[in-house]
Coordinates of C-alpha atoms in Angstrom, one line a residue:
Chain A
M36 CA -23.2 -44.1 -10.1
T37 CA -25.8 -43.3 -7.5
Q38 CA -27.4 -40.2 -8.6
Y39 CA -29.9 -40.0 -5.8
R40 CA -27.2 -39.6 -3.2
R41 CA -26.1 -36.3 -4.7
L42 CA -27.8 -32.9 -4.1
P43 CA -30.1 -32.3 -7.0
Q44 CA -28.3 -29.7 -9.3
W45 CA -31.4 -27.5 -9.4
F46 CA -31.5 -27.2 -5.7
L47 CA -27.7 -26.5 -5.5
N48 CA -28.1 -23.7 -8.2
A49 CA -31.1 -22.2 -6.4
A50 CA -29.2 -22.1 -3.1
L51 CA -26.2 -20.5 -4.7
V52 CA -28.2 -17.9 -6.5
A53 CA -30.0 -17.0 -3.3
L54 CA -26.8 -16.7 -1.5
L55 CA -25.1 -14.6 -4.1
A56 CA -28.1 -12.4 -4.3
M57 CA -27.8 -11.7 -0.6
L58 CA -24.0 -11.2 -0.9
L59 CA -24.4 -8.7 -3.7
Y60 CA -27.4 -6.9 -2.6
P61 CA -25.5 -4.2 -0.6
L62 CA -23.5 -3.5 -3.8
G63 CA -26.6 -3.1 -5.9
F64 CA -28.2 -1.0 -3.2
T65 CA -25.2 1.3 -3.4
L66 CA -25.3 1.3 -7.1
W67 CA -28.8 2.4 -7.7
G68 CA -28.8 4.6 -4.5
A69 CA -26.2 6.6 -6.3
F70 CA -28.6 7.5 -9.1
K71 CA -31.7 8.6 -7.1
S72 CA -32.8 12.1 -6.2
D73 CA -33.2 12.8 -2.4
V74 CA -36.9 12.3 -2.6
A75 CA -36.7 9.1 -4.5
F76 CA -34.2 7.9 -2.2
A77 CA -36.3 8.5 0.9
A78 CA -39.3 6.6 -0.6
T79 CA -37.8 3.8 -2.7
R80 CA -34.3 3.1 -1.6
W81 CA -34.5 -0.6 -1.5
Y82 CA -35.0 -1.1 -5.3
P83 CA -33.8 0.7 -8.5
T84 CA -36.1 3.4 -10.1
L85 CA -35.9 5.8 -13.1
P86 CA -35.0 8.5 -13.9
L87 CA -31.2 8.2 -13.2
R88 CA -29.7 11.3 -11.6
V89 CA -26.1 11.4 -12.9
G90 CA -25.6 14.7 -11.1
N91 CA -25.0 12.8 -7.8
V92 CA -22.1 10.9 -9.3
S93 CA -20.5 13.9 -10.9
S94 CA -20.7 16.0 -7.7
A95 CA -19.2 13.3 -5.8
F96 CA -16.5 12.8 -8.3
G97 CA -15.7 16.5 -7.9
S98 CA -14.7 15.9 -4.2
I99 CA -12.9 12.7 -4.4
W100 CA -11.0 12.7 -7.7
R101 CA -7.9 13.8 -5.9
Y102 CA -8.0 10.8 -3.6
L103 CA -8.4 8.5 -6.5
L104 CA -5.3 10.0 -8.2
N105 CA -3.4 9.6 -5.1
T106 CA -4.4 6.0 -4.7
V107 CA -3.5 5.1 -8.4
F108 CA -0.2 6.7 -7.9
V109 CA 0.7 5.0 -4.7
A110 CA -0.7 1.8 -5.5
G111 CA 0.9 1.7 -9.0
V112 CA 4.4 2.7 -7.8
G113 CA 4.3 0.4 -4.8
T114 CA 2.9 -2.6 -6.5
A115 CA 5.5 -2.3 -9.4
G116 CA 8.3 -2.2 -6.8
M117 CA 6.8 -5.1 -4.7
L118 CA 6.6 -7.3 -7.9
L119 CA 10.1 -6.6 -8.8
I120 CA 11.5 -7.3 -5.5
A121 CA 9.2 -10.3 -4.7
S122 CA 9.8 -12.1 -8.0
L123 CA 13.5 -11.5 -7.9
S124 CA 13.9 -12.8 -4.4
A125 CA 11.6 -15.7 -4.7
F126 CA 13.5 -16.8 -7.9
T127 CA 16.8 -16.5 -5.8
F128 CA 15.3 -18.6 -3.1
A129 CA 13.9 -21.2 -5.5
R130 CA 16.6 -21.6 -8.0
M131 CA 19.9 -20.6 -6.7
K132 CA 22.2 -22.4 -4.3
F133 CA 23.7 -20.3 -1.6
F134 CA 24.9 -20.3 2.0
A135 CA 22.3 -20.0 4.8
K136 CA 19.5 -20.0 2.2
E137 CA 16.7 -21.7 4.3
W138 CA 17.8 -19.7 7.3
L139 CA 17.3 -16.5 5.4
Y140 CA 14.1 -17.6 3.9
M141 CA 12.7 -18.5 7.5
L142 CA 13.8 -15.0 8.5
V143 CA 11.6 -13.5 5.8
L144 CA 8.7 -15.7 6.5
A145 CA 8.9 -15.1 10.1
L146 CA 7.8 -11.5 9.5
M147 CA 4.4 -12.9 8.5
M148 CA 4.0 -13.8 12.3
I149 CA 4.8 -10.3 13.4
P150 CA 1.5 -8.6 14.1
G151 CA 0.9 -5.1 12.9
A152 CA -0.1 -4.2 16.5
L153 CA 3.5 -4.4 17.6
T154 CA 4.8 -2.4 14.6
L155 CA 2.2 0.2 14.2
V156 CA 3.4 2.8 16.8
P157 CA 7.2 2.2 16.4
G158 CA 6.7 2.2 12.6
Y159 CA 5.0 5.7 12.8
M160 CA 7.8 6.9 15.0
L161 CA 10.3 5.7 12.6
Y162 CA 8.7 7.5 9.6
K163 CA 8.5 10.5 11.9
T164 CA 12.2 10.3 12.6
F165 CA 13.1 10.2 9.0
D166 CA 10.8 13.0 8.5
L167 CA 8.7 11.0 6.0
L168 CA 5.3 11.8 7.5
N169 CA 2.8 13.6 5.4
S170 CA 4.6 12.5 2.2
Y171 CA 3.8 10.0 -0.5
W172 CA 6.8 8.1 0.7
A173 CA 5.0 7.1 3.8
L174 CA 2.4 5.4 1.8
I175 CA 4.7 3.8 -0.8
L176 CA 7.5 2.5 1.2
P177 CA 5.3 0.1 3.3
L178 CA 4.2 -1.4 0.1
V179 CA 7.6 -1.9 -1.3
T180 CA 9.4 -3.1 1.8
G181 CA 6.8 -5.2 3.7
G182 CA 4.7 -6.2 0.5
P183 CA 7.1 -8.7 -1.0
I184 CA 6.9 -11.0 2.0
F185 CA 3.8 -12.8 1.1
G186 CA 4.7 -12.7 -2.5
I187 CA 7.9 -14.4 -1.9
F188 CA 6.0 -17.1 0.0
L189 CA 3.7 -17.6 -3.0
L190 CA 6.1 -17.4 -5.8
R191 CA 8.9 -19.5 -4.4
S192 CA 6.8 -22.6 -4.5
F193 CA 5.6 -21.7 -7.9
F194 CA 9.2 -21.3 -9.2
E195 CA 10.1 -24.6 -7.7
S196 CA 7.3 -26.2 -9.5
I197 CA 8.6 -25.2 -12.9
P198 CA 10.3 -28.2 -14.4
K199 CA 14.1 -28.2 -14.2
D200 CA 14.6 -28.7 -18.0
Y201 CA 13.3 -25.2 -18.7
F202 CA 16.2 -23.8 -16.9
E203 CA 18.9 -26.4 -17.8
A204 CA 18.2 -25.9 -21.5
A205 CA 18.8 -22.2 -21.3
Q206 CA 21.9 -22.7 -19.0
M207 CA 23.3 -24.8 -21.8
D208 CA 22.9 -21.8 -24.1
G209 CA 25.1 -19.9 -21.6
A210 CA 22.3 -18.0 -19.9
H211 CA 23.4 -16.4 -16.5
D212 CA 21.2 -16.3 -13.5
F213 CA 19.7 -12.9 -14.1
K214 CA 18.9 -13.9 -17.6
L215 CA 17.1 -17.1 -16.3
Y216 CA 15.1 -14.8 -14.2
Y217 CA 13.7 -12.4 -16.6
R218 CA 13.7 -14.8 -19.7
I219 CA 12.1 -17.9 -18.1
A220 CA 10.9 -17.4 -14.7
L221 CA 9.2 -13.9 -15.1
P222 CA 7.1 -14.8 -18.2
L223 CA 5.9 -18.0 -16.5
C224 CA 4.7 -16.3 -13.3
I225 CA 2.7 -13.5 -15.0
P226 CA -0.8 -15.0 -14.0
I227 CA 0.3 -15.4 -10.4
M228 CA 2.0 -12.0 -10.3
G229 CA -1.3 -10.7 -11.5
T230 CA -2.9 -12.4 -8.5
L231 CA -0.4 -10.8 -6.2
A232 CA -0.7 -7.3 -8.0
I233 CA -4.5 -7.4 -7.4
M234 CA -4.2 -8.3 -3.7
Q235 CA -1.7 -5.5 -3.2
I236 CA -3.7 -2.9 -5.2
V237 CA -7.0 -3.9 -3.4
G238 CA -5.0 -3.7 -0.1
A239 CA -3.8 -0.2 -1.0
W240 CA -7.3 0.8 -2.0
N241 CA -8.6 -0.4 1.3
E242 CA -6.0 0.9 3.7
Y243 CA -7.2 3.9 5.8
L244 CA -5.5 3.5 9.2
W245 CA -2.0 4.2 8.0
P246 CA -2.9 7.2 5.8
M247 CA -5.1 8.5 8.5
I248 CA -2.2 8.5 11.0
T249 CA 0.7 9.5 8.7
I250 CA -0.9 12.0 6.3
A251 CA -2.0 15.3 7.8
D252 CA -2.6 17.1 4.5
H253 CA -6.0 16.0 3.0
E254 CA -4.7 16.6 -0.5
K255 CA -2.4 13.6 -0.1
L256 CA -4.9 11.0 1.3
T257 CA -5.6 7.9 -0.5
I258 CA -9.2 7.0 -1.3
A259 CA -10.5 4.9 1.7
A260 CA -9.0 7.5 4.2
G261 CA -10.3 10.3 2.1
L262 CA -13.8 8.8 2.0
L263 CA -13.8 8.3 5.7
I264 CA -12.2 11.4 7.1
S265 CA -13.6 14.0 4.8
F266 CA -16.3 12.9 2.3
T267 CA -18.8 11.1 4.5
G268 CA -18.6 14.1 7.0
Q269 CA -19.2 16.5 4.0
Y270 CA -22.5 14.8 2.8
T271 CA -24.0 13.1 5.9
S272 CA -27.4 14.3 5.0
N273 CA -27.2 13.5 1.4
M274 CA -27.1 9.8 0.9
P275 CA -27.4 9.6 -2.8
V276 CA -24.2 11.7 -3.3
T277 CA -22.4 9.8 -0.6
F278 CA -23.3 6.5 -2.5
G279 CA -22.2 8.3 -5.6
G280 CA -18.9 8.7 -4.0
Y281 CA -18.7 5.1 -3.0
L282 CA -19.5 4.1 -6.5
V283 CA -16.8 6.5 -8.0
A284 CA -14.3 5.0 -5.4
S285 CA -15.1 1.7 -6.7
V286 CA -14.9 2.3 -10.5
P287 CA -11.2 1.7 -10.8
L288 CA -11.5 -1.6 -8.9
I289 CA -14.5 -2.6 -11.0
L290 CA -12.3 -2.0 -14.2
L291 CA -9.3 -3.9 -12.7
F292 CA -11.7 -6.7 -11.8
T293 CA -13.3 -6.9 -15.1
F294 CA -10.1 -7.2 -17.0
T295 CA -8.2 -9.4 -14.6
N296 CA -10.7 -11.6 -12.7
R297 CA -9.5 -14.6 -14.9
Y298 CA -5.9 -14.2 -13.9
Y299 CA -7.0 -13.7 -10.2
V300 CA -9.2 -16.8 -10.2
Q301 CA -6.6 -18.9 -12.1
G302 CA -3.7 -17.7 -9.9
L303 CA -5.6 -18.6 -6.8
L304 CA -6.8 -21.9 -8.2
S305 CA -3.4 -23.0 -9.2
T306 CA -1.4 -22.3 -6.1
A307 CA -1.9 -24.2 -2.8
I308 CA -2.2 -21.5 0.0
K309 CA -2.2 -23.5 3.1
L310 CA -0.1 -24.1 6.1
Chain B
M754 CA 38.7 -28.2 11.1
A755 CA 39.7 -28.2 7.4
S756 CA 36.5 -29.9 6.3
G757 CA 35.1 -28.0 3.3
P758 CA 35.4 -24.3 2.6
T759 CA 35.5 -21.9 5.4
L760 CA 32.4 -19.7 6.3
L761 CA 33.9 -16.7 4.6
A762 CA 34.5 -18.8 1.4
K763 CA 30.9 -19.9 1.6
I764 CA 29.6 -16.5 1.9
W765 CA 32.0 -15.3 -1.0
S766 CA 30.7 -18.0 -3.3
S767 CA 27.1 -16.9 -2.6
R768 CA 27.7 -13.2 -3.4
K769 CA 25.5 -13.2 -6.4
A770 CA 22.4 -14.6 -4.6
Y771 CA 23.1 -12.0 -1.8
L772 CA 23.2 -9.2 -4.5
F773 CA 19.8 -10.4 -5.8
L774 CA 18.4 -10.5 -2.2
S775 CA 19.9 -7.1 -1.2
P776 CA 17.0 -4.9 -2.2
L777 CA 14.7 -7.1 -0.2
F778 CA 16.7 -7.1 2.9
L779 CA 17.6 -3.5 2.9
G780 CA 13.9 -2.7 3.1
L781 CA 13.2 -5.4 5.5
I782 CA 15.9 -4.5 8.1
L783 CA 14.8 -0.9 8.1
F784 CA 11.1 -1.1 7.9
C785 CA 10.1 -4.6 9.1
Y786 CA 12.7 -5.9 11.5
Y787 CA 13.6 -2.6 13.3
P788 CA 10.1 -1.4 14.3
P789 CA 9.2 -4.7 16.3
V790 CA 12.5 -4.5 18.1
S791 CA 11.9 -0.8 18.8
G792 CA 8.3 -1.6 19.9
I793 CA 9.5 -4.1 22.5
Y794 CA 12.5 -1.9 23.6
H795 CA 10.3 1.2 24.1
S796 CA 7.7 -0.6 26.1
F797 CA 10.2 -0.2 29.0
F798 CA 10.1 3.6 28.3
D799 CA 8.0 6.6 28.8
W800 CA 8.1 7.6 25.1
D801 CA 6.1 10.6 24.0
S802 CA 5.0 11.6 20.6
V803 CA 7.9 13.9 20.1
G804 CA 10.2 11.0 20.6
K805 CA 11.6 11.7 24.0
A806 CA 12.1 8.5 25.9
V807 CA 12.7 8.0 29.6
Y808 CA 13.4 4.6 31.0
V809 CA 10.8 3.4 33.4
G810 CA 11.5 -0.3 33.7
L811 CA 8.4 -2.3 34.2
D812 CA 6.1 0.6 35.2
N813 CA 4.2 0.4 32.0
Y814 CA 3.4 -3.3 32.5
R815 CA 2.4 -2.9 36.0
E816 CA 0.1 0.0 35.0
L817 CA -1.3 -2.1 32.1
F818 CA -2.3 -5.1 34.1
R819 CA -4.1 -2.8 36.6
D820 CA -5.8 -0.9 33.8
R821 CA -9.6 -1.7 33.8
V822 CA -10.1 -0.5 30.2
F823 CA -7.4 -2.9 29.0
L824 CA -8.4 -5.8 31.1
D825 CA -12.1 -5.4 30.0
S826 CA -11.1 -5.1 26.4
I827 CA -9.6 -8.6 26.3
P828 CA -12.9 -10.6 26.7
T829 CA -14.5 -8.2 24.2
A830 CA -11.9 -9.0 21.6
F831 CA -12.5 -12.8 22.0
L832 CA -16.3 -12.3 22.0
I833 CA -15.9 -10.7 18.6
L834 CA -13.0 -13.0 17.4
V835 CA -14.2 -16.4 18.0
P836 CA -17.6 -16.2 16.2
R837 CA -16.1 -14.3 13.3
L838 CA -13.3 -16.8 13.1
I839 CA -15.6 -19.8 13.0
I840 CA -17.8 -18.1 10.4
G841 CA -14.8 -17.1 8.3
I842 CA -13.6 -20.6 8.2
V843 CA -16.8 -22.5 7.8
V844 CA -19.0 -20.5 5.6
P845 CA -16.5 -20.2 2.7
L846 CA -16.0 -23.9 2.9
I847 CA -19.6 -24.6 2.6
A848 CA -19.8 -22.2 -0.4
A849 CA -16.7 -23.8 -2.0
E850 CA -18.3 -27.2 -1.6
M851 CA -21.5 -26.0 -3.2
I852 CA -19.8 -24.2 -6.2
F853 CA -17.5 -27.3 -6.6
N854 CA -20.5 -29.6 -6.9
V855 CA -22.0 -27.6 -9.6
R856 CA -22.0 -29.7 -12.8
Q857 CA -22.2 -27.3 -15.5
K858 CA -18.8 -25.7 -16.0
R859 CA -20.0 -22.4 -17.2
L860 CA -22.3 -21.9 -14.3
Q861 CA -19.5 -23.0 -12.0
S862 CA -17.0 -20.3 -13.4
A863 CA -19.8 -17.7 -13.3
Y864 CA -20.3 -18.4 -9.6
R865 CA -16.5 -18.2 -9.0
V866 CA -16.4 -14.7 -10.5
L867 CA -19.6 -13.5 -8.7
V868 CA -18.4 -14.6 -5.4
L869 CA -15.3 -12.4 -5.8
L870 CA -17.3 -9.3 -7.0
P871 CA -17.7 -7.7 -3.4
I872 CA -13.9 -7.0 -3.5
V873 CA -14.7 -4.2 -5.8
A874 CA -16.0 -2.1 -3.1
P875 CA -13.4 -0.7 -0.6
G876 CA -13.6 -2.3 2.8
V877 CA -14.5 1.1 4.3
V878 CA -17.5 1.3 1.8
G879 CA -18.5 -2.1 3.1
L880 CA -18.6 -0.9 6.6
L881 CA -20.4 2.2 5.8
I882 CA -23.0 0.4 3.9
W883 CA -23.6 -1.8 6.9
K884 CA -24.0 1.3 9.1
N885 CA -26.8 2.2 6.7
I886 CA -28.4 -1.2 7.0
Y887 CA -28.1 -0.9 10.8
D888 CA -29.7 2.5 10.8
P889 CA -32.1 2.5 13.8
T890 CA -35.1 4.1 12.0
S891 CA -34.6 3.7 8.3
G892 CA -32.0 0.9 7.8
L893 CA -32.6 -2.3 5.8
L894 CA -32.7 -4.5 8.9
V895 CA -35.5 -2.8 10.7
A896 CA -37.2 -2.4 7.4
L897 CA -37.2 -6.1 6.8
L898 CA -38.2 -6.9 10.4
R899 CA -41.0 -4.5 10.1
G900 CA -42.2 -5.7 6.6
T901 CA -42.3 -9.3 7.8
G902 CA -44.2 -8.2 11.0
L903 CA -41.5 -9.6 13.4
I904 CA -41.4 -6.1 15.0
A905 CA -43.9 -3.4 15.4
P906 CA -44.0 -1.0 12.4
D907 CA -42.8 2.0 14.5
R908 CA -40.2 0.1 16.4
V909 CA -36.7 1.6 16.5
I910 CA -33.7 -0.6 17.1
D911 CA -30.3 0.9 17.8
W912 CA -28.2 -2.0 16.6
L913 CA -24.9 -0.2 17.0
G914 CA -25.8 2.0 20.0
S915 CA -27.0 -0.5 22.5
A916 CA -24.5 -2.3 24.7
D917 CA -26.6 -5.6 24.5
L918 CA -26.8 -5.6 20.7
I919 CA -23.5 -4.2 19.6
I920 CA -21.5 -7.5 19.8
P921 CA -24.0 -9.5 17.9
S922 CA -24.4 -6.8 15.4
I923 CA -20.7 -6.7 14.7
V924 CA -20.6 -10.6 14.3
F925 CA -23.7 -10.4 12.0
M926 CA -22.0 -7.7 9.8
G927 CA -21.0 -8.9 6.4
F928 CA -23.8 -11.6 6.2
P929 CA -23.8 -13.9 4.4
W930 CA -20.1 -13.9 5.0
I931 CA -18.9 -15.4 1.9
G932 CA -15.3 -14.3 1.4
G933 CA -14.7 -14.8 -2.2
T934 CA -10.9 -15.2 -1.8
S935 CA -11.3 -17.8 0.9
V936 CA -13.8 -19.7 -1.4
L937 CA -11.4 -19.9 -4.2
I938 CA -8.5 -21.0 -1.8
Y939 CA -10.8 -23.8 -0.7
M940 CA -11.7 -24.6 -4.2
A941 CA -8.0 -25.0 -5.1
G942 CA -7.8 -27.5 -2.5
L943 CA -10.8 -29.4 -3.6
M944 CA -9.6 -29.5 -7.1
N945 CA -6.3 -31.0 -6.0
I946 CA -8.1 -34.1 -4.7
S947 CA -7.7 -36.6 -7.3
S948 CA -10.9 -37.5 -9.1
E949 CA -10.2 -41.2 -8.6
V950 CA -10.4 -40.7 -4.9
I951 CA -13.7 -39.0 -5.2
E952 CA -15.1 -41.6 -7.7
S953 CA -14.0 -44.6 -5.7
S954 CA -15.7 -43.1 -2.6
E955 CA -18.8 -42.7 -4.6
L956 CA -18.6 -46.4 -5.8
D957 CA -18.4 -47.3 -2.2
G958 CA -21.7 -45.6 -1.8
A959 CA -20.5 -42.8 0.3
G960 CA -22.9 -40.0 0.4
L961 CA -22.2 -36.3 -0.1
L962 CA -21.9 -35.6 3.5
R963 CA -19.8 -38.7 4.3
R964 CA -17.6 -37.8 1.3
I965 CA -17.0 -34.2 2.6
W966 CA -16.3 -35.5 6.1
H967 CA -14.0 -38.3 5.3
I968 CA -12.2 -37.1 2.1
D969 CA -12.6 -33.4 1.5
L970 CA -12.1 -32.1 5.0
P971 CA -8.8 -34.1 5.7
H972 CA -7.5 -32.8 2.3
L973 CA -8.4 -29.3 3.3
M974 CA -6.7 -29.1 6.7
G975 CA -3.9 -27.1 5.4
Q976 CA -6.2 -24.5 4.1
V977 CA -8.2 -24.6 7.5
R978 CA -5.0 -24.1 9.4
F979 CA -3.9 -21.2 7.2
F980 CA -7.3 -19.4 7.8
L981 CA -7.2 -20.2 11.5
I982 CA -3.7 -18.9 12.1
F983 CA -4.0 -15.8 9.9
G984 CA -7.6 -15.2 11.2
I985 CA -6.4 -15.2 14.8
I986 CA -3.2 -12.9 13.8
G987 CA -5.6 -10.5 11.8
G988 CA -8.7 -10.8 14.0
L989 CA -7.2 -9.9 17.2
Q990 CA -5.5 -6.8 15.8
D991 CA -8.4 -5.6 13.8
F992 CA -10.2 -2.3 14.9
G993 CA -11.6 -1.1 11.6
I994 CA -15.2 -1.4 13.0
Q995 CA -14.2 0.6 16.2
I996 CA -12.6 3.4 13.9
V997 CA -15.4 3.5 11.3
L998 CA -18.5 2.7 13.2
T999 CA -18.5 2.6 17.0
S1000 CA -15.4 4.6 18.3
G1001 CA -15.3 1.9 21.0
G1002 CA -18.6 2.6 22.3
P1003 CA -21.3 2.5 23.4
G1004 CA -19.3 3.2 26.5
Y1005 CA -16.3 1.1 26.5
S1006 CA -18.2 -2.0 25.1
T1007 CA -16.4 -2.4 21.9
Y1008 CA -13.0 -1.5 23.2
V1009 CA -10.4 -4.2 22.1
P1010 CA -6.7 -4.1 23.0
A1011 CA -5.7 -2.9 19.6
Y1012 CA -8.1 0.0 19.5
Y1013 CA -6.9 0.9 23.0
M1014 CA -3.4 0.9 21.8
Y1015 CA -4.4 3.3 18.9
I1016 CA -6.1 5.7 21.2
E1017 CA -3.3 5.7 23.7
A1018 CA -0.8 6.4 20.9
F1019 CA -2.6 8.7 18.6
T1020 CA -5.0 10.7 21.0
A1021 CA -3.2 10.4 24.2
G1022 CA 0.3 10.6 22.7
R1023 CA 1.5 7.8 25.2
M1024 CA 3.7 6.0 22.6
G1025 CA 5.6 3.9 25.4
Y1026 CA 2.4 2.7 26.9
A1027 CA 1.0 1.9 23.5
T1028 CA 4.0 -0.1 22.6
T1029 CA 3.5 -2.1 25.9
I1030 CA 0.0 -3.0 24.7
G1031 CA 1.6 -3.9 21.4
T1032 CA 4.2 -6.1 23.0
V1033 CA 1.6 -7.9 25.3
M1034 CA -0.5 -8.4 22.1
F1035 CA 2.4 -9.9 20.2
A1036 CA 3.1 -12.4 22.9
A1037 CA -0.5 -13.3 23.2
I1038 CA -1.0 -13.6 19.4
F1039 CA 2.3 -15.6 19.2
V1040 CA 1.2 -18.1 21.9
L1041 CA -2.3 -18.5 20.5
S1042 CA -1.2 -19.2 16.9
L1043 CA 1.3 -21.7 18.2
I1044 CA -1.3 -23.5 20.2
A1045 CA -3.7 -23.4 17.4
Y1046 CA -1.1 -24.8 14.9
R1047 CA 0.1 -27.5 17.2
G1048 CA -3.5 -28.5 18.0
M1049 CA -4.4 -28.7 14.5
K1050 CA -1.3 -30.6 13.6
T1051 CA -1.9 -33.4 15.9
E1052 CA -5.5 -33.7 15.0
T1053 CA -4.6 -34.4 11.4
N1054 CA -1.8 -37.0 12.0

């Protein structure tokens, strides 16, 4: 093998480390910024220093815990509903024979091509008509109704790739369709469902436009909207506390990431997302 | 006529599948199919924020295509979209190739995880951090330029406040632009190329760049298409930067159609006019992604 034609490994690693350092620097900047005093921040904001001022983080926590709680609730309920509907529907499309199957499937996929720009305003008016504005429903329902679309796209091809024998053996034992779904299909798709769940939770964490529009009562805002509308305005002059808030806002995602990044990476690497 | 079961019989024999699909379609019909229809319908109405709708025919469209703010917002959208789209497709590909070519498996999986790490910060936080980096007097960017002597130590640069700098600043935002999820999607594609293909190309003496160009790229076209289409769909509608950082300014220099729609609906209360903008955007996005899809398809065949 012609080794000289390859990039030398040390060079590749050095370049990657440099790129990752640039990518991650803003995160580090926020992290150590959150633990500095006002004075230290003004003088040495670009690198970490001691002592750590934990007070920033706890006062930031005091003003945003409510948003965090709301987000956990909304994302939790919404994601559970999404996974249930997405996996059951994808299983049906992948494993059952029925009339107008491909036609219905295209009807679902076509929704991925409908831009939010077209639906934002009429969607808002719809929630208004149902009197759902300013309630948790306005935040949860979009996750449960629109959320499964991408999941079905992802899960259907996954279910189709499961060898037929798995299902046929169970069918011999007299298992009916629903049993095939929760006994065989569900356990096999846990990693990819993990990927989907992470995507949806991260999505809910990041969403600020819809909560900003639909939720008038600040007590019900989710984290991104809460940070944007009320928190940053409150502490404009105190950067360390602001960064403390960013840090607290990220902690649940950091935990999620720590425990699930293997699933997420595996899930993404095992499915072909392409057109 | 009597060839096979009737339509009703076919539907009846599919009842179980339909039952399984009913939760999905119940939600879709109400919250996903109805709003776009309602949007197009109400683009012909004077629709206020209370819900009162008066039919006005094509008036909204006539007004829109004479509306300077709207017309000027279209080139702005493309000035922002095109470079960001290219960056969003090319840079993760380069990063994926780099990580893929790392020999040591443990290092490789460490890179895979690290590249994803930025998703732990909510997107708003990312934007707000960049606001800090772009601070005219004390931001990281001016500090770096001062430190390296590229600008005078007392120079102030208003990256987000000057009409000339705002678009490049928006494009530069997020540097080094390595989207972790995109990198992994590319890597999945690279891992699917059989190692025999790669090895035989190496035996033929193909260098790294030739291998990437002749083997990897053609295999990754599906992924590139995915990023291109959804990049167009997502990019043309995005106005997060306008909401969080610029409010469309300075002046109208960062107004894009989607942001204008938002302003018309939620500050001016002109729901009908806003749905007109939404409908025009839908048509434009549809045509553009179709062209992109067709163009890419023939290119690979």
